[in-house]
Short mmCIF file of C-alpha atoms in Angstrom, two decimals:
data_model
loop_
_atom_site.label_atom_id
_atom_site.label_comp_id
_atom_site.label_asym_id
_atom_site.label_seq_id
_atom_site.Cartn_x
_atom_site.Cartn_y
_atom_site.Cartn_z
CA GLU I 2 5.65 -18.01 -10.08
CA VAL I 3 6.63 -15.41 -7.59
CA LEU I 4 10.22 -14.11 -8.16
CA LEU I 5 12.30 -11.59 -6.22
CA VAL I 6 15.43 -10.38 -7.60
CA GLU I 7 17.73 -8.09 -5.63
CA SER I 8 20.36 -5.62 -7.14
CA GLY I 9 22.44 -2.74 -6.02
CA GLY I 10 25.10 -4.44 -3.75
CA ARG I 11 28.72 -3.43 -4.32
CA VAL I 12 31.80 -2.31 -2.33
CA VAL I 13 31.35 0.94 -0.44
CA GLN I 14 33.52 2.87 2.09
CA PRO I 15 32.62 3.13 5.73
CA GLY I 16 30.21 6.08 6.17
CA GLY I 17 28.93 5.76 2.69
CA SER I 18 25.48 5.05 1.31
CA LEU I 19 23.96 2.50 -0.87
CA ARG I 20 20.41 1.83 -2.09
CA LEU I 21 19.27 -1.79 -2.73
CA THR I 22 16.45 -2.78 -5.10
CA CYS I 23 14.12 -5.74 -5.22
CA VAL I 24 11.98 -6.32 -8.20
CA VAL I 25 9.08 -8.46 -7.36
CA SER I 26 7.12 -10.48 -10.14
CA GLY I 27 4.22 -12.77 -9.85
CA VAL I 28 2.48 -11.16 -7.05
CA SER I 29 1.52 -7.35 -6.10
CA LEU I 30 3.46 -5.74 -3.44
CA GLU I 31 0.26 -4.02 -2.29
CA GLN I 32 -0.99 -7.55 -1.22
CA TYR I 33 1.71 -8.63 1.04
CA ALA I 34 4.32 -7.32 3.56
CA VAL I 35 7.89 -7.66 2.63
CA HIS I 36 11.21 -8.14 4.61
CA TRP I 37 14.93 -7.53 4.27
CA VAL I 38 17.12 -10.09 5.77
CA ARG I 39 20.99 -10.30 5.63
CA GLN I 40 23.47 -13.05 6.00
CA VAL I 41 27.01 -12.27 7.26
CA PRO I 42 29.54 -14.65 5.57
CA GLY I 43 30.06 -17.87 7.59
CA ARG I 44 27.38 -16.79 10.07
CA GLY I 45 23.53 -16.86 10.42
CA LEU I 46 20.59 -14.92 9.24
CA GLU I 47 19.68 -11.54 10.68
CA TRP I 48 16.20 -9.84 10.15
CA ILE I 49 16.71 -6.19 9.08
CA SER I 50 13.35 -4.65 8.23
CA LEU I 51 9.66 -5.23 7.36
CA LEU I 52 7.22 -3.17 5.42
CA SER I 53 3.55 -3.72 5.91
CA TRP I 54 1.24 -4.75 3.03
CA ASP I 55 -0.34 -1.34 3.00
CA GLY I 56 2.99 0.48 2.98
CA GLY I 57 1.89 2.27 6.14
CA SER I 58 4.21 0.60 8.73
CA THR I 59 7.88 -0.01 8.90
CA TYR I 60 9.97 -1.88 11.42
CA TYR I 61 13.61 -2.25 11.91
CA ALA I 62 16.16 -4.18 13.75
CA ASP I 63 18.07 -2.05 16.48
CA SER I 64 21.39 -2.69 14.48
CA VAL I 65 20.07 -0.68 11.62
CA LYS I 66 17.43 1.70 13.19
CA GLY I 67 18.17 5.29 12.16
CA ARG I 68 20.56 4.23 9.38
CA PHE I 69 18.33 2.19 6.95
CA THR I 70 15.04 2.89 5.39
CA ILE I 71 12.67 0.49 3.77
CA SER I 72 10.19 1.78 1.02
CA ARG I 73 8.46 0.58 -2.12
CA ASP I 74 7.17 1.76 -5.52
CA THR I 75 4.04 0.12 -6.24
CA ASP I 76 3.84 1.26 -9.91
CA ASN I 77 6.99 -0.85 -10.64
CA ASN I 78 6.45 -3.51 -7.92
CA SER I 79 9.67 -2.80 -6.37
CA LEU I 80 11.07 -2.64 -2.86
CA PHE I 81 14.11 -0.70 -1.70
CA LEU I 82 16.57 -0.51 1.21
CA GLN I 83 18.31 2.75 1.59
CA MET I 84 21.34 2.24 3.66
CA ASP I 85 23.25 5.23 5.08
CA ASN I 86 26.28 5.60 7.48
CA LEU I 87 27.30 2.11 6.48
CA ARG I 88 29.75 0.24 8.98
CA ALA I 89 32.15 -2.73 8.40
CA ASP I 90 29.59 -4.89 10.20
CA ASP I 91 26.86 -4.31 7.50
CA THR I 92 28.91 -6.44 5.27
CA ALA I 93 26.55 -9.21 4.23
CA LEU I 94 24.42 -10.72 1.56
CA TYR I 95 21.17 -8.91 1.60
CA HIS I 96 17.97 -10.83 0.81
CA CYS I 97 14.41 -9.53 0.24
CA ALA I 98 11.71 -11.76 1.12
CA LYS I 99 7.90 -11.85 0.57
CA ALA I 100 5.94 -12.30 3.73
CA ASN I 101 3.38 -15.15 4.28
CA GLY I 102 -0.16 -14.07 4.09
CA GLY I 103 -2.45 -12.90 6.73
CA ILE I 104 -1.46 -12.88 10.42
CA TYR I 105 1.57 -14.97 9.40
CA TYR I 106 3.32 -12.13 7.85
CA TYR I 107 6.42 -12.54 10.10
CA SER I 108 7.31 -15.68 8.14
CA MET I 109 8.87 -15.29 4.66
CA ASP I 110 7.58 -17.90 2.08
CA VAL I 111 9.56 -16.52 -1.06
CA TRP I 112 13.11 -15.25 -0.93
CA GLY I 113 15.39 -13.75 -3.48
CA LYS I 114 19.08 -15.01 -3.93
CA GLY I 115 20.57 -11.84 -2.47
CA THR I 116 22.84 -9.05 -3.36
CA PRO I 117 26.30 -8.78 -1.66
CA VAL I 118 27.34 -5.62 0.18
CA THR I 119 30.92 -5.04 1.26
CA VAL I 120 31.79 -2.14 3.54
CA SER I 121 35.42 -1.62 3.37
CA GLU X 1151 15.10 -8.96 24.30
CA ILE X 1152 14.18 -12.43 23.46
CA VAL X 1153 17.11 -14.82 22.33
CA MET X 1154 16.41 -17.94 20.43
CA THR X 1155 18.96 -20.55 21.13
CA GLN X 1156 19.22 -23.54 18.65
CA SER X 1157 20.86 -26.75 19.61
CA PRO X 1158 22.82 -28.78 18.69
CA ASP X 1159 25.17 -26.60 16.46
CA THR X 1160 25.74 -29.47 14.32
CA LEU X 1161 23.75 -32.86 13.97
CA SER X 1162 25.45 -35.77 12.35
CA VAL X 1163 22.96 -38.27 10.97
CA SER X 1164 22.53 -40.99 8.52
CA LEU X 1165 19.94 -41.45 5.73
CA GLY X 1166 16.79 -42.74 7.16
CA ASP X 1167 17.42 -41.43 10.72
CA ARG X 1168 14.91 -39.24 12.63
CA ALA X 1169 16.38 -35.73 13.52
CA SER X 1170 15.07 -33.43 16.23
CA LEU X 1171 16.35 -29.77 16.18
CA SER X 1172 15.66 -27.57 19.11
CA CYS X 1173 14.96 -23.89 19.28
CA ARG X 1174 14.57 -22.50 22.93
CA ALA X 1175 13.21 -19.12 23.82
CA SER X 1176 14.84 -17.11 26.60
CA GLN X 1177 11.32 -16.35 27.98
CA THR X 1178 7.79 -17.34 27.55
CA VAL X 1179 6.79 -16.59 23.86
CA THR X 1180 3.89 -16.99 21.51
CA SER X 1181 3.69 -19.65 18.89
CA ASP X 1182 4.71 -17.19 16.21
CA LEU X 1183 7.75 -19.27 15.11
CA ALA X 1184 8.96 -20.41 11.67
CA TRP X 1185 11.68 -22.85 10.52
CA TYR X 1186 13.74 -22.51 7.46
CA GLN X 1187 15.96 -24.77 5.54
CA HIS X 1188 19.13 -23.05 3.98
CA LYS X 1189 21.46 -24.67 1.55
CA PRO X 1190 24.75 -23.02 0.28
CA GLY X 1191 24.17 -20.74 -2.65
CA GLN X 1192 20.41 -20.92 -2.38
CA ALA X 1193 17.74 -18.80 -0.86
CA PRO X 1194 16.33 -19.96 2.40
CA ARG X 1195 13.11 -22.17 2.10
CA LEU X 1196 10.21 -21.83 4.56
CA LEU X 1197 9.33 -25.09 6.15
CA ILE X 1198 7.05 -24.51 9.05
CA TYR X 1199 5.19 -21.41 10.41
CA ALA X 1200 2.97 -20.84 13.44
CA ALA X 1201 5.20 -23.53 15.23
CA SER X 1202 3.47 -26.40 13.46
CA ARG X 1203 2.00 -25.48 10.15
CA ARG X 1204 3.74 -26.88 7.06
CA ALA X 1205 4.37 -24.44 4.16
CA PRO X 1206 2.94 -25.51 0.76
CA GLY X 1207 4.93 -28.27 -0.91
CA VAL X 1208 6.84 -29.33 2.08
CA PRO X 1209 7.08 -32.97 2.63
CA ASP X 1210 5.24 -34.42 5.60
CA ARG X 1211 8.31 -35.83 7.03
CA PHE X 1212 8.93 -32.35 8.35
CA SER X 1213 6.97 -31.42 11.46
CA GLY X 1214 7.02 -28.78 14.06
CA SER X 1215 6.00 -28.66 17.73
CA LEU X 1216 6.06 -26.33 20.91
CA SER X 1217 6.35 -27.30 24.51
CA GLY X 1218 6.61 -24.47 26.79
CA THR X 1219 9.52 -22.33 25.57
CA ASP X 1220 10.96 -25.14 23.44
CA PHE X 1221 10.29 -25.50 19.74
CA THR X 1222 11.30 -28.63 17.96
CA LEU X 1223 11.75 -29.35 14.23
CA THR X 1224 11.56 -32.95 13.50
CA ILE X 1225 12.47 -34.77 10.33
CA SER X 1226 11.11 -38.14 10.57
CA SER X 1227 13.35 -40.08 8.02
CA LEU X 1228 16.19 -38.01 6.63
CA GLN X 1229 16.52 -37.90 2.88
CA SER X 1230 19.66 -36.87 0.96
CA ASP X 1231 17.99 -33.52 0.13
CA ASP X 1232 17.53 -32.58 3.79
CA PHE X 1233 21.40 -31.98 4.52
CA ALA X 1234 21.41 -28.31 5.19
CA VAL X 1235 21.39 -25.66 7.88
CA TYR X 1236 18.12 -25.08 9.63
CA TYR X 1237 16.99 -21.78 11.23
CA CYS X 1238 14.29 -20.94 13.63
CA GLN X 1239 12.73 -17.49 13.53
CA HIS X 1240 10.49 -15.90 16.12
CA TYR X 1241 8.25 -12.97 16.02
CA ASN X 1242 7.39 -10.61 18.98
CA SER X 1243 4.48 -8.40 18.17
CA TRP X 1244 5.45 -5.72 20.60
CA PRO X 1245 7.79 -4.08 20.28
CA PRO X 1246 7.91 -5.61 16.73
CA ARG X 1247 10.98 -7.73 16.59
CA ILE X 1248 11.84 -10.77 14.46
CA THR X 1249 14.77 -12.93 15.85
CA PHE X 1250 16.46 -15.69 14.05
CA GLY X 1251 18.36 -18.62 16.02
CA GLY X 1252 21.95 -19.30 15.30
CA GLY X 1253 21.20 -22.50 13.10
CA THR X 1254 21.67 -26.06 13.21
CA LYS X 1255 23.73 -27.68 10.55
CA VAL X 1256 22.57 -31.18 9.55
CA GLU X 1257 25.28 -33.25 8.20
#
């Protein structure tokens, strides 16, 4: 069974930094791309970032480009989201998600339950 | 920037009804579209990818289609487990962008 468990969310002041962690089990991060997606309370889903299966390419939503950085540790099969210069509108529940295989990597077939971030 | 518009915002249905959820792109797009089911307190669940391919384990009452710039998720006969919010998600390969629609609540 593939499981993704996020951690690291907490209350942080505007302008502060936070690092989220997503521990993956049941599959190797070296085989699949991975995403971060957030959900603002009472609102919909927003894609944040994508890391390619080989770790060589990263992509970001315009709303976080230049402030957030996605990375991974293949030895520990973990994904990270470094969030700097946080703003109030970054307040959300942050999910990591495993990408579907092959050319369908844009879709997310296994999700974590999320970790809450509050910027206030 | 491609905008994905879902309609209706809320769909009121009864058990056994057929439900059609729409997701319209603001311009001509590829078929790189997925549908997700999201229930409160749970992680989203992938239902459909590539506009019409069912994800493993998804019941065949769920189907996806594309006509022009209009994507549709159809639930052929609503079951009690199907009441949730449904999101479409499109992928644009260049520049790489992933866009979610605003969601349709099936109640």
